[in-house]
Short mmCIF file of C-alpha atoms in Angstrom, two decimals:
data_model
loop_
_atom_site.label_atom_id
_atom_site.label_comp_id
_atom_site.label_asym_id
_atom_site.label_seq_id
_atom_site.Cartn_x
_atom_site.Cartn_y
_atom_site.Cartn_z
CA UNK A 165 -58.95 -87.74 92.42
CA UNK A 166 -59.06 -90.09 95.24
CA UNK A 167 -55.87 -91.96 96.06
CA UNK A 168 -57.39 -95.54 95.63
CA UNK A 169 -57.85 -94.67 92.03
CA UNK A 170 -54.43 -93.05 91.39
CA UNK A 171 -53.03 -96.06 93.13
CA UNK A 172 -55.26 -98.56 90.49
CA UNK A 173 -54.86 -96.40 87.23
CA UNK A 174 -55.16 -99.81 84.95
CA UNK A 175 -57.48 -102.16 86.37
CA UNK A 176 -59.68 -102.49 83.47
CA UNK A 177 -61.19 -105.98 84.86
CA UNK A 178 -62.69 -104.25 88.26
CA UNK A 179 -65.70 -102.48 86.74
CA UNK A 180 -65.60 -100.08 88.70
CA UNK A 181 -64.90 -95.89 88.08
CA UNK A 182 -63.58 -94.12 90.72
CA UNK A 183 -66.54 -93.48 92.91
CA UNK A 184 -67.38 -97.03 93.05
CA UNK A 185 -69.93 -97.10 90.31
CA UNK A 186 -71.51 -99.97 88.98
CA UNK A 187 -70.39 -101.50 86.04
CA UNK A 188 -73.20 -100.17 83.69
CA UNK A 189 -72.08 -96.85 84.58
CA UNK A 190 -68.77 -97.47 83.08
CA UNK A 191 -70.03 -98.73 79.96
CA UNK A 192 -72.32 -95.86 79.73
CA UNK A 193 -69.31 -93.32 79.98
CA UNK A 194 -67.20 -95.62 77.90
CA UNK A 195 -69.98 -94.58 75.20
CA UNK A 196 -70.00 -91.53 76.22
CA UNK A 197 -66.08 -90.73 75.76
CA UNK A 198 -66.09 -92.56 72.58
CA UNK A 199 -68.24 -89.83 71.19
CA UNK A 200 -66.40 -86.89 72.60
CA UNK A 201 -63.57 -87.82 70.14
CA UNK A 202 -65.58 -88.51 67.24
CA UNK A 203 -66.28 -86.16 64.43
CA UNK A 204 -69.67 -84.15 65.35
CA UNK A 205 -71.11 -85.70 62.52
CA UNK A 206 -70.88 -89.24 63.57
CA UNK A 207 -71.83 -88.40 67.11
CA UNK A 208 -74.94 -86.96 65.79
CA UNK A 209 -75.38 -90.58 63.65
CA UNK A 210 -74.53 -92.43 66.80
CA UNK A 211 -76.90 -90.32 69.30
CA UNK A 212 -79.42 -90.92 67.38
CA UNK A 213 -79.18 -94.82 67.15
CA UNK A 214 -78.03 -95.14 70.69
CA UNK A 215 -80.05 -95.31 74.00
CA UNK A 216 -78.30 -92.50 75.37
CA UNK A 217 -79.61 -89.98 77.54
CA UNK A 218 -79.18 -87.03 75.42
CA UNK A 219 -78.56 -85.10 78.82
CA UNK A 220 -75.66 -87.39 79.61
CA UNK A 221 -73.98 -86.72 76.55
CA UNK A 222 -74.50 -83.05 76.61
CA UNK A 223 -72.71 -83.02 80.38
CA UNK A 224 -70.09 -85.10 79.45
CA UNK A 225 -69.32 -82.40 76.38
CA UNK A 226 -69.39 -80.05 78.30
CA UNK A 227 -67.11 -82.01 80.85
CA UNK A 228 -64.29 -82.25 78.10
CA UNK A 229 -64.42 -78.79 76.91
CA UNK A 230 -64.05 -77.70 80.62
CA UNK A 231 -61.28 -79.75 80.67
CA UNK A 232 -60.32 -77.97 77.42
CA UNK A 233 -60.21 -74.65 78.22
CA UNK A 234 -59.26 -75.51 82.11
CA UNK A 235 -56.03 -77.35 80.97
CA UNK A 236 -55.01 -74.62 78.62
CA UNK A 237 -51.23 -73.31 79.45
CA UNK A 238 -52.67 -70.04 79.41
CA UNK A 239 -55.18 -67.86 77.32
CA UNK A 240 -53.51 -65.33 74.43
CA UNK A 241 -54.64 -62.27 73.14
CA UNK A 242 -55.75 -62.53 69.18
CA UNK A 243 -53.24 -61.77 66.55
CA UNK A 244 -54.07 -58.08 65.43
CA UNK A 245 -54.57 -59.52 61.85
CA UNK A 246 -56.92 -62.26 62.70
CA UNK A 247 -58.61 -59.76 64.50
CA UNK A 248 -58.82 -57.82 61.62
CA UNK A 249 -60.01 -60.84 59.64
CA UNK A 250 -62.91 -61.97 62.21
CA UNK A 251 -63.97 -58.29 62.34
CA UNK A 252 -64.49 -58.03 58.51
CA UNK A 253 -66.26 -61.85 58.72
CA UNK A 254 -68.87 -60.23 61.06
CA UNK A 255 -69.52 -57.15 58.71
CA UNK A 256 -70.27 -60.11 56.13
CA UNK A 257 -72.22 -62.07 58.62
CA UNK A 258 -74.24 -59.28 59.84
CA UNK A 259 -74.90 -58.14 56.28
CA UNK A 260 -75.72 -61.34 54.88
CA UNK A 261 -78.06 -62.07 57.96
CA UNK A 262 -80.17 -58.48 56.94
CA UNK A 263 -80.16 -59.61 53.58
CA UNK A 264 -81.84 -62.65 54.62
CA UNK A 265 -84.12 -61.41 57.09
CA UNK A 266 -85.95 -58.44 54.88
CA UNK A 267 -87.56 -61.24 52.77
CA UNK A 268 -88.97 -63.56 55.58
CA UNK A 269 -90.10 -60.80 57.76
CA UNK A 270 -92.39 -59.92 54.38
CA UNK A 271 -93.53 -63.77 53.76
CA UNK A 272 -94.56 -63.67 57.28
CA UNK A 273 -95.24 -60.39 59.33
CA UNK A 274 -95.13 -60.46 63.59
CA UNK A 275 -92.29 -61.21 65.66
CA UNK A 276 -89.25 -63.54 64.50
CA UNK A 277 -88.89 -66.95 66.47
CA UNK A 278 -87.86 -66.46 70.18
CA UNK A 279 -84.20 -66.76 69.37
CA UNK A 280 -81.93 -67.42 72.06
CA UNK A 281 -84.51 -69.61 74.20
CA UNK A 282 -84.89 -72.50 71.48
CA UNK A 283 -83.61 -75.95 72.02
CA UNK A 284 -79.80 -76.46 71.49
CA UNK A 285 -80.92 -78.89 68.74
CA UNK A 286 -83.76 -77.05 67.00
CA UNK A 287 -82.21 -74.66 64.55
CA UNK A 288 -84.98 -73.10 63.99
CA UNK A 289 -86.01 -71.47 60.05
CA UNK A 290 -84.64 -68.20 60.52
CA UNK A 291 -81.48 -69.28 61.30
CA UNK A 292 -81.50 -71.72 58.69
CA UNK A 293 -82.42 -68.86 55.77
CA UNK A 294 -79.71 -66.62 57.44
CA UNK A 295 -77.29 -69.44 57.84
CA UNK A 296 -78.04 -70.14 53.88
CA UNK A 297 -77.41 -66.27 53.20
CA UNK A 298 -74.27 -66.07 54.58
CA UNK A 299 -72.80 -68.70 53.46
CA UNK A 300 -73.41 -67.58 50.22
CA UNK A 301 -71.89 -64.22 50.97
CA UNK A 302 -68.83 -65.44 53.25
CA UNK A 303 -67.82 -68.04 51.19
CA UNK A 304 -67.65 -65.57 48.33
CA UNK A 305 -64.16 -63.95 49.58
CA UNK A 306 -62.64 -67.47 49.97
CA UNK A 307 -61.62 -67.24 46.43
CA UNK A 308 -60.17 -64.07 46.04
CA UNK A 309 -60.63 -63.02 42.71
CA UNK A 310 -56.86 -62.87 40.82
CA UNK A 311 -56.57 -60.54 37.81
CA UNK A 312 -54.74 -62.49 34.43
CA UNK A 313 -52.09 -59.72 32.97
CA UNK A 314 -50.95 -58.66 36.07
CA UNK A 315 -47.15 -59.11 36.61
CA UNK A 316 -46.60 -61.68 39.30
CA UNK A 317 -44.60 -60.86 42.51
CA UNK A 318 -40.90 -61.27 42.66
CA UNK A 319 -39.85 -64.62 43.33
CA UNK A 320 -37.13 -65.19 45.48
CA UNK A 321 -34.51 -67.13 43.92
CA UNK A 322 -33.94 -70.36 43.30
CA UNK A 323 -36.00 -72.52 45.45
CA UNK A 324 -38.97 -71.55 43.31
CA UNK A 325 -40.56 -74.64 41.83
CA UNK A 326 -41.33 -74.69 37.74
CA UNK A 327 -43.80 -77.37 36.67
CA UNK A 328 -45.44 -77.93 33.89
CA UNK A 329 -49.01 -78.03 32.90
CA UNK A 330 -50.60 -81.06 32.09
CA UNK A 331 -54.20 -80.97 29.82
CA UNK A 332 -57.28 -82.23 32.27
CA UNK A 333 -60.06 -83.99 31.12
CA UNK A 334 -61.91 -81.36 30.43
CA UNK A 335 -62.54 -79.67 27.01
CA UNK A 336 -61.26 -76.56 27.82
CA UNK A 337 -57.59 -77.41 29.06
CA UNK A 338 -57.26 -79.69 26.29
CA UNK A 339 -54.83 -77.40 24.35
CA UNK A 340 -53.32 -76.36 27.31
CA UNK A 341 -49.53 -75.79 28.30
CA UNK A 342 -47.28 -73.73 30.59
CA UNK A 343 -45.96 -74.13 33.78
CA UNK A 344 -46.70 -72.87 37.85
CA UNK A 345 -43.82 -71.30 39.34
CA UNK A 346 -44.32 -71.26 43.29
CA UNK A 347 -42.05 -69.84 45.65
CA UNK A 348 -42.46 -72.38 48.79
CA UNK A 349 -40.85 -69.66 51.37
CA UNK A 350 -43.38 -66.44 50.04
CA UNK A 351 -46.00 -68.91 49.79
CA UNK A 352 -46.31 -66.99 46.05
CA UNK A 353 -46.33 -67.61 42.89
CA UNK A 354 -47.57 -67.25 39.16
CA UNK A 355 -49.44 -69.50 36.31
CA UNK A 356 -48.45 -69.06 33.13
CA UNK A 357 -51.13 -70.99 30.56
CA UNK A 358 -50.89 -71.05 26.89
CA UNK A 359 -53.79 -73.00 24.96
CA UNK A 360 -56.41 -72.74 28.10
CA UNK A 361 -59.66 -71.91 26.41
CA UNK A 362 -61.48 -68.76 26.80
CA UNK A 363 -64.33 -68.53 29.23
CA UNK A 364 -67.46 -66.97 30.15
CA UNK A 365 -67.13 -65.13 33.05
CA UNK A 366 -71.03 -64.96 33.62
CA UNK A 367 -71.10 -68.64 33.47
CA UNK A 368 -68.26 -69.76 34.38
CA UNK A 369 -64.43 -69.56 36.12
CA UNK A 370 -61.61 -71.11 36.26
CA UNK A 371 -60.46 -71.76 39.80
CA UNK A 372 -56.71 -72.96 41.35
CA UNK A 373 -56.39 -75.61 44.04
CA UNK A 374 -53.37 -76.02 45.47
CA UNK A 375 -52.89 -79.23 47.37
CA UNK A 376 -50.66 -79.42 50.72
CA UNK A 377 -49.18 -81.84 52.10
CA UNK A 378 -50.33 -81.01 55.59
CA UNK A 379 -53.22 -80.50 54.64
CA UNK A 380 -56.29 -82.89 54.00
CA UNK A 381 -56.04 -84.08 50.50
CA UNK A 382 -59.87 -84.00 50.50
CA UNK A 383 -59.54 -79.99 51.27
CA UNK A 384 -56.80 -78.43 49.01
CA UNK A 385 -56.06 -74.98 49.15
CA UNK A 386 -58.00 -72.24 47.36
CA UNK A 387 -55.90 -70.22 44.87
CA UNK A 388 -58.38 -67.66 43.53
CA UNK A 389 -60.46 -67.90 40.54
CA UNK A 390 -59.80 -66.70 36.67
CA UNK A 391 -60.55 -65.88 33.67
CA UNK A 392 -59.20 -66.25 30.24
CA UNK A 393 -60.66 -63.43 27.63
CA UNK A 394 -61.25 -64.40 24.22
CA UNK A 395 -57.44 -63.63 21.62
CA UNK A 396 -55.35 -64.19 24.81
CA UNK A 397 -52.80 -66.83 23.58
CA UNK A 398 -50.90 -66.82 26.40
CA UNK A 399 -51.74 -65.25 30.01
CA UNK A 400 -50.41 -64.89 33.41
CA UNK A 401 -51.79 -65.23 36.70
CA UNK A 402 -50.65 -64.67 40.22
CA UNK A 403 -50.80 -66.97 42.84
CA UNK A 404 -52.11 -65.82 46.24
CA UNK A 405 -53.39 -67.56 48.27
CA UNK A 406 -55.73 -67.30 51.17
CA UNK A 407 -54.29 -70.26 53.29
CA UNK A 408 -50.61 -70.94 54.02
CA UNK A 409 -49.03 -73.75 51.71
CA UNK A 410 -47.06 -76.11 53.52
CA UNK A 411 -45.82 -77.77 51.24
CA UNK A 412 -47.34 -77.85 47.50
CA UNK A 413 -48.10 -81.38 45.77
CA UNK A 414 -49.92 -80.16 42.64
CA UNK A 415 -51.97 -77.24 41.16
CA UNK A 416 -55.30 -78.11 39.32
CA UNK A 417 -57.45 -75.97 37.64
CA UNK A 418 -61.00 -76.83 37.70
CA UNK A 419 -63.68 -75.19 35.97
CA UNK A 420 -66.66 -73.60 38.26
CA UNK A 421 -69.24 -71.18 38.72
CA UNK A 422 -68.85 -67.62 39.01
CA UNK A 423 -66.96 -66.70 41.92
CA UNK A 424 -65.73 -70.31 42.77
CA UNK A 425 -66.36 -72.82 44.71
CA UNK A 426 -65.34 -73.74 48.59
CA UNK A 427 -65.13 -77.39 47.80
CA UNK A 428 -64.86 -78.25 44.33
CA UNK A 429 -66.53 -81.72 43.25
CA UNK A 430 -63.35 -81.70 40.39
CA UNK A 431 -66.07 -82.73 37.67
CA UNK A 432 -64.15 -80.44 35.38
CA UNK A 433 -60.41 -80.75 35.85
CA UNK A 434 -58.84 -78.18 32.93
CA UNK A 435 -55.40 -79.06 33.86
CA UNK A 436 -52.96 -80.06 36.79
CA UNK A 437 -49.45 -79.46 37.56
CA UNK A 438 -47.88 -82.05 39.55
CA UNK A 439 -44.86 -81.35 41.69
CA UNK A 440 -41.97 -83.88 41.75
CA UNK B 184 -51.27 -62.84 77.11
CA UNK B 185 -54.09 -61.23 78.88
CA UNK B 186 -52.54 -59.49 81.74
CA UNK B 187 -55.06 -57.25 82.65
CA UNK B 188 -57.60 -59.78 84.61
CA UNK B 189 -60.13 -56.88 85.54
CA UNK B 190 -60.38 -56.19 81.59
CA UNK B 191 -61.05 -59.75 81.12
CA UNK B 192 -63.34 -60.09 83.79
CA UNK B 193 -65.20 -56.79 82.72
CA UNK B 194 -65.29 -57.99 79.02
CA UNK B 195 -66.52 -61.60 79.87
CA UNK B 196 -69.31 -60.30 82.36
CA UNK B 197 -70.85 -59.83 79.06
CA UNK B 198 -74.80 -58.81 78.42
CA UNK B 199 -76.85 -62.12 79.28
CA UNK B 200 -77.94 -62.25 76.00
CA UNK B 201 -74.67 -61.59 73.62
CA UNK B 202 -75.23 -64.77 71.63
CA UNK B 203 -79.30 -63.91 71.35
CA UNK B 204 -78.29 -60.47 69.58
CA UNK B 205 -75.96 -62.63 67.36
CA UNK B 206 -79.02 -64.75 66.48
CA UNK B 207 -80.67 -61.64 65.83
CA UNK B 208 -78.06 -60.10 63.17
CA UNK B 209 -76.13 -57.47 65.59
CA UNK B 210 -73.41 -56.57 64.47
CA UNK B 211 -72.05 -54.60 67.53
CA UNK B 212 -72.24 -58.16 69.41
CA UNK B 213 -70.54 -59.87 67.08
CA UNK B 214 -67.51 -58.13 67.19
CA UNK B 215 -67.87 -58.20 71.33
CA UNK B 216 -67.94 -61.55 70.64
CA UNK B 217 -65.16 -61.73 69.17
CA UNK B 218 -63.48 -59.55 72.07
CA UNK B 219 -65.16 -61.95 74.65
CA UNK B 220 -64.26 -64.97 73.46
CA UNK B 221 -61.97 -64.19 70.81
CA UNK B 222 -58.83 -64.96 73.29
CA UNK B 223 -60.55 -68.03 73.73
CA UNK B 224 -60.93 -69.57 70.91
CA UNK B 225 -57.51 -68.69 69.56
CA UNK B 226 -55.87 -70.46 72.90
CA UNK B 227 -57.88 -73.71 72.16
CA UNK B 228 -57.12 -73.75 68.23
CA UNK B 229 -53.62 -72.74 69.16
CA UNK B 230 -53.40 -75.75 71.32
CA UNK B 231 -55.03 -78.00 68.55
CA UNK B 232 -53.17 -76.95 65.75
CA UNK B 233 -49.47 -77.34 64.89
CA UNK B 234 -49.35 -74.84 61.92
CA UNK B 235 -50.22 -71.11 63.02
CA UNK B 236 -51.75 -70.41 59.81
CA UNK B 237 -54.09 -73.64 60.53
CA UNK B 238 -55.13 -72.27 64.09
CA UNK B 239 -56.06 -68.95 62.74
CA UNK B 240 -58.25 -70.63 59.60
CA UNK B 241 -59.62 -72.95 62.80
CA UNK B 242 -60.42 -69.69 64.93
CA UNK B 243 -62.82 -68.01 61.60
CA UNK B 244 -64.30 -71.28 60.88
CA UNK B 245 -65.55 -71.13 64.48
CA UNK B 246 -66.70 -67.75 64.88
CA UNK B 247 -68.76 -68.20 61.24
CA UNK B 248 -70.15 -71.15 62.88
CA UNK B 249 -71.04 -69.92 66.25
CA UNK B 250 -73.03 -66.84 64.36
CA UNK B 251 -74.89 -69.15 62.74
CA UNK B 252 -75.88 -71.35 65.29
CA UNK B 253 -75.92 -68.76 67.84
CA UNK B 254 -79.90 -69.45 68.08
CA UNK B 255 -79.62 -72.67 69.37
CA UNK B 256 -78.00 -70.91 72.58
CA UNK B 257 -80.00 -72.13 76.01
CA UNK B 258 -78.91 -70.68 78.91
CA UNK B 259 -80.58 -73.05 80.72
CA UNK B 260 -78.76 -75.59 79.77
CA UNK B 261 -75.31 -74.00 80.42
CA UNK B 262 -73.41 -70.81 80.20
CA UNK B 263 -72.32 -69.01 76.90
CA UNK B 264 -68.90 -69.36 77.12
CA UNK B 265 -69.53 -73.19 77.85
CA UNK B 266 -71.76 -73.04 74.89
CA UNK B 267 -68.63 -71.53 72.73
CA UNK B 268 -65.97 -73.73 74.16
CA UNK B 269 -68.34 -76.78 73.51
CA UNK B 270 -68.25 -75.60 69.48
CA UNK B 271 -64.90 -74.92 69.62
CA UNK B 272 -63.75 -78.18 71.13
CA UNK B 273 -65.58 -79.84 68.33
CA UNK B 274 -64.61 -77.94 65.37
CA UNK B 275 -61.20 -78.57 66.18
CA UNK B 276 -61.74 -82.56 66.55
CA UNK B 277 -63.13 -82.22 63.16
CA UNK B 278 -60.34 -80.66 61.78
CA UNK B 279 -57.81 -82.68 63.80
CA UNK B 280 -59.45 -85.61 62.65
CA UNK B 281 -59.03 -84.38 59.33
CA UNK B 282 -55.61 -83.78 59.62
CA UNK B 283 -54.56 -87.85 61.55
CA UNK B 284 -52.32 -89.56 61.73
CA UNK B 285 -49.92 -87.30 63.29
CA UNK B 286 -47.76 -87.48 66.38
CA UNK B 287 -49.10 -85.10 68.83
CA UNK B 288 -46.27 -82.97 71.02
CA UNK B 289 -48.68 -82.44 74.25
CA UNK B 290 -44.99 -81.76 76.41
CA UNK B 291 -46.24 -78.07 77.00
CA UNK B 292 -49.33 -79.52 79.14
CA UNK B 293 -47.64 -77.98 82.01
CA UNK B 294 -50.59 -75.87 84.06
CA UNK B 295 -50.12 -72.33 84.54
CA UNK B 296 -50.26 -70.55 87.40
CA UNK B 297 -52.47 -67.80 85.71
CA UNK B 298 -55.90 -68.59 85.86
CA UNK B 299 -57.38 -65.38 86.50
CA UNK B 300 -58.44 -64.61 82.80
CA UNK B 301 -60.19 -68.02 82.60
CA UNK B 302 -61.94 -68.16 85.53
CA UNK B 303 -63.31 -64.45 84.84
CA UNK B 304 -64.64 -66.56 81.30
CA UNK B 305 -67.38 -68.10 82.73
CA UNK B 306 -69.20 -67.72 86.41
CA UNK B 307 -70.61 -70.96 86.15
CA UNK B 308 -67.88 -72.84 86.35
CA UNK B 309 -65.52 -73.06 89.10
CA UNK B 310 -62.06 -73.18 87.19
CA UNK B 311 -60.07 -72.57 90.11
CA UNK B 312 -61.77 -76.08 91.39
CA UNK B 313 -61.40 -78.01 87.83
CA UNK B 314 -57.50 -77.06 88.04
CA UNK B 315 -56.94 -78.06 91.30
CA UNK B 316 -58.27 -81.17 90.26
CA UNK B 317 -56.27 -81.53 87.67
CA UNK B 318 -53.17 -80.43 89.39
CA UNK B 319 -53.27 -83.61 91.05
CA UNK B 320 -53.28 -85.36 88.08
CA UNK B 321 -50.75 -87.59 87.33
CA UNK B 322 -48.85 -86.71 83.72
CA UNK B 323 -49.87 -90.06 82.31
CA UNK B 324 -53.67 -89.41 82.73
CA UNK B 325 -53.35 -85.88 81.96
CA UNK B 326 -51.98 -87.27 79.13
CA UNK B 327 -54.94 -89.15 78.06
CA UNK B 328 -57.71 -86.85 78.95
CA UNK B 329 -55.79 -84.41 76.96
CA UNK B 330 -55.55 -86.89 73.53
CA UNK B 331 -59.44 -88.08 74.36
CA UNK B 332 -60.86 -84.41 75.23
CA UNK B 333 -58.64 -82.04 73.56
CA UNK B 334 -57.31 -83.71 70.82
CA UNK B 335 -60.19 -86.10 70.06
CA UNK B 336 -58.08 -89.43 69.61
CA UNK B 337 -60.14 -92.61 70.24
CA UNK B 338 -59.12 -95.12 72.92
CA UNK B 339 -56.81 -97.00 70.64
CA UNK B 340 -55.53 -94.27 68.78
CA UNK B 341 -53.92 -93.24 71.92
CA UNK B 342 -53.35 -96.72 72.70
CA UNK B 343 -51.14 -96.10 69.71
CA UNK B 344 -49.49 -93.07 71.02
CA UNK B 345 -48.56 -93.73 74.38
CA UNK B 346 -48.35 -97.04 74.79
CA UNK B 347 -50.29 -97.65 77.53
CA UNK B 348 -52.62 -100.31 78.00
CA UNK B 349 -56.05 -100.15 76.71
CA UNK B 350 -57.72 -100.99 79.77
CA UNK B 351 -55.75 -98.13 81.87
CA UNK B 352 -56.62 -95.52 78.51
CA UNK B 353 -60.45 -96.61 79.47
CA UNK B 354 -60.10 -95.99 83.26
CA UNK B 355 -58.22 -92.71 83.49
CA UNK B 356 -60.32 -91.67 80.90
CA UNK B 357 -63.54 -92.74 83.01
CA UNK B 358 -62.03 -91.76 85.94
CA UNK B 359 -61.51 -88.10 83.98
CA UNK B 360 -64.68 -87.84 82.72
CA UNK B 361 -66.35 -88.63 86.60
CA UNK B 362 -63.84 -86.26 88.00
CA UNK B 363 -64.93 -83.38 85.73
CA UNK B 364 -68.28 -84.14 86.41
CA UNK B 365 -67.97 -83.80 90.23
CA UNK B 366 -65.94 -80.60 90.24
CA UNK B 367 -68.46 -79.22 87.76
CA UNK B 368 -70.92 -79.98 90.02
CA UNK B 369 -69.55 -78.66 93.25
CA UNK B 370 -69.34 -75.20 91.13
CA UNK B 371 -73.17 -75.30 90.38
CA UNK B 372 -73.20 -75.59 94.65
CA UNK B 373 -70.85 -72.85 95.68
CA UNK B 374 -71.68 -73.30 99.53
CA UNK B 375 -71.07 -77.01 99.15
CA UNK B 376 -67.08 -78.27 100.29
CA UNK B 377 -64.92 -78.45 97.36
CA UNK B 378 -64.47 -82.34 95.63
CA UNK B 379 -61.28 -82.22 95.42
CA UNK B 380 -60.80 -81.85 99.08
CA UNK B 381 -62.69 -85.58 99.54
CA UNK B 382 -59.62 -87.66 99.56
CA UNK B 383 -61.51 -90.48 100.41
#
């Protein structure tokens, strides 16, 4: 940085950057670093209504995420677990992507798209059907599948929550009653539902939410999906799940399709448990 | 911590084409991927997120979305590990974004002495140039290049945050952005004299 412009941090009337650009300069990378902080899917809306050189903007991303990684304290090894967890995503990923590719390479013998030399903003179709595939397959374990009947973990004493189940709007929770018990510190718990009608587990699951606190209230946390058999008047269900809880605000069960959801559009609300 | 910076370097002077045998459904390079740029990732989401269990949901969401757009991968437009640190930077404005308001703790923004395992990251950039640069930063602007670039705050957020005036947010974060630029560029010229040397 050159001394003139440490010296003159806040002049925002002189025009000028550092290098003694002109002023249209400045309002270009004034554009320009508004994006960089935006959500990618408003830059994408804004790129393409703006006059922006789409070379510009790609430097000056890649200008911040030098600055990124460059300003980073240091760089840590990954938690064995994680590791653990990314290894199993790309057995998924790599599976899904073979599932994906057998069909397409039928439709439409020769060689695949040159992958790797497209355009940064050209997905092209193969990556598209593969991206579809494993979606479908890696999204699949984000709702770990919870078995009704079994006995729930050991809570540890008294700072587990109790709160009581309140009928949804939909049909099938309209009967129902029973309480969550969460454990804040073990980040477990258990549901205990009386009333919730049976369901079709070809068709259809019940799935828990669990919303945070510290988390987006648009994105609650997955709890696992259900099911109720047919003569059960009363069930039990553990509570594990996938993502830490901060700090629970309520449980709602929402009805889905088999295997859950990743973002529920909580058409079918069965019931919800409200904390405090 | 990395402290062996010969394994780093040998694991980052990866196959050209790591990202292209993503694309292509490899398995074998997706979990040198994750070896690669695994440590990576995790330091950026670490940095991002206050919750540990958030960073390490931040760190899968990225890898699943660098295998799928693993394609898109030019190298003539820029290195891979640009390419990943590009996706990872904005994943983790999305979820900050998500996540605001909240009062950001950036005191650890202290620069490290221990740059070996992230200059052996990526031969096209010059990292021992960008942190020189940066090194003669003052706090204030590190400040706001690190709430603009890292954290993805707009100008008055961090208006908002640090009280500064808007119109010295807008010029340290110009200035930032021309700075990077230039050391980024003297990197591309490795025979040309260092930017950060031009006190002019």
């Amino acid at each position: 940085m050159s001394k003139k412009a440490s010296g003159d941090p806040g002049d925002p009337a002189s025009g000028e950057s550092m290098h003694g650009e002109p002023s249209a300069a400045t309002g270009i990378d004034d554009q320009l670093i508004d994006l960089l902080s935006l959500p990618a899917d408003e830059v994408r809306r804004r790129r393409a209504a703006s006059q922006l050189d789409p070379q510009s903007l790609r430097q000056a991303e890649q200008a911040a995420a030098v600055y990124s990684v460059a300003s980073l304290p240091k760089i840590e090894a990954l938690p064995a677990a994680l590791e653990s967890r990314l290894l199993e995503d790309a057995k998924r990923f790599a599976r899904a992507s073979a599932q994906s590719e057998a069909p397409s390479a039928r439709a439409a013998p020769g060689p695949p798209p040159a992958i790797g030399r497209s355009r940064w903003f050209a997905l092209s179709g193969y990556a598209l059907a593969a991206s579809i595939a494993v979606l479908a397959v890696l999204l699949r374990p984000l709702s770990p599948q919870v078995q009704p009947g079994v006995p729930a973990q050991p809570l540890v004493g008294k700072q587990a929550l109790h709160v009581a189940w309140t009928p949804g709007p939909d049909a099938t929770g309209a009967q129902v009653s029973g309480q969550v018990v969460w454990d804040p510190q073990s980040n477990r718990g258990y549901m205990v539902f009386k009333g919730l009608a049976a369901n079709d587990a070809a068709r259809q699951q019940y799935q828990l939410w669990v919303f945070d606190a510290q988390r987006d209230a648009r994105y609650p946390v997955d709890g696992g999906v259900f099911n109720v058999a047919d003569g059960q008047a009363e069930i039990r269900v553990p509570i594990t799940p996938k993502l830490h809880v901060g700090q629970a605000t309520a449980f709602v069960v929402t009805v889905e399709k088999p295997g859950g959801v990743v973002v529920s559009d909580r058409s079918r609300v069965a019931a919800v448990a409200t904390v405090g | 911590m990395i402290n062996d910076a010969a394994d780093a370097a040998d694991a980052a002077a990866v196959k050209p084409a790591l990202l292209a045998r993503v694309a292509a459904g490899d398995e074998a390079a997706m979990r040198e991927c994750i070896k690669v740029y695994g440590p990576l990732i995790w330091s950026l989401a670490r940095r991002s997120c206050q919750q540990h269990g958030d960073a390490e949901d931040a760190v899968q969401e990225i890898f699943i979305e660098l295998w799928k757009v693993s394609a898109k991968f030019d190298d003539a437009l820029g290195s891979e590990a640009t390419f990943v640190s590009m996706l990872a930077r904005r994943r983790l404005i999305d979820r900050f974004r998500r996540r605001l308001p909240v009062e950001i703790d950036i005191d650890d923004t202290e620069l490290s002495d221990d740059a070996a395992a992230m200059t052996a990251l990526d031969h096209d950039i010059d990292f021992a140039t960008v942190r020189r640069g940066l090194q003669r930063l003052r706090p204030e602007e590190r400040r706001v290049l690190d709430l603009s670039f890292t954290f993805g705050l707009s100008q008055s957020e961090i208006v908002t945050q640090t009280g500064l005036p808007l119109g010295t947010v807008k010029s340290h974060a110009r200035r930032g952005l021309a700075s990077l630029r230039e050391w980024m560029g003297v990197s591309a010229r490795a025979s040309a004299p260092a930017a950060d040397e031009d006190e002019s």
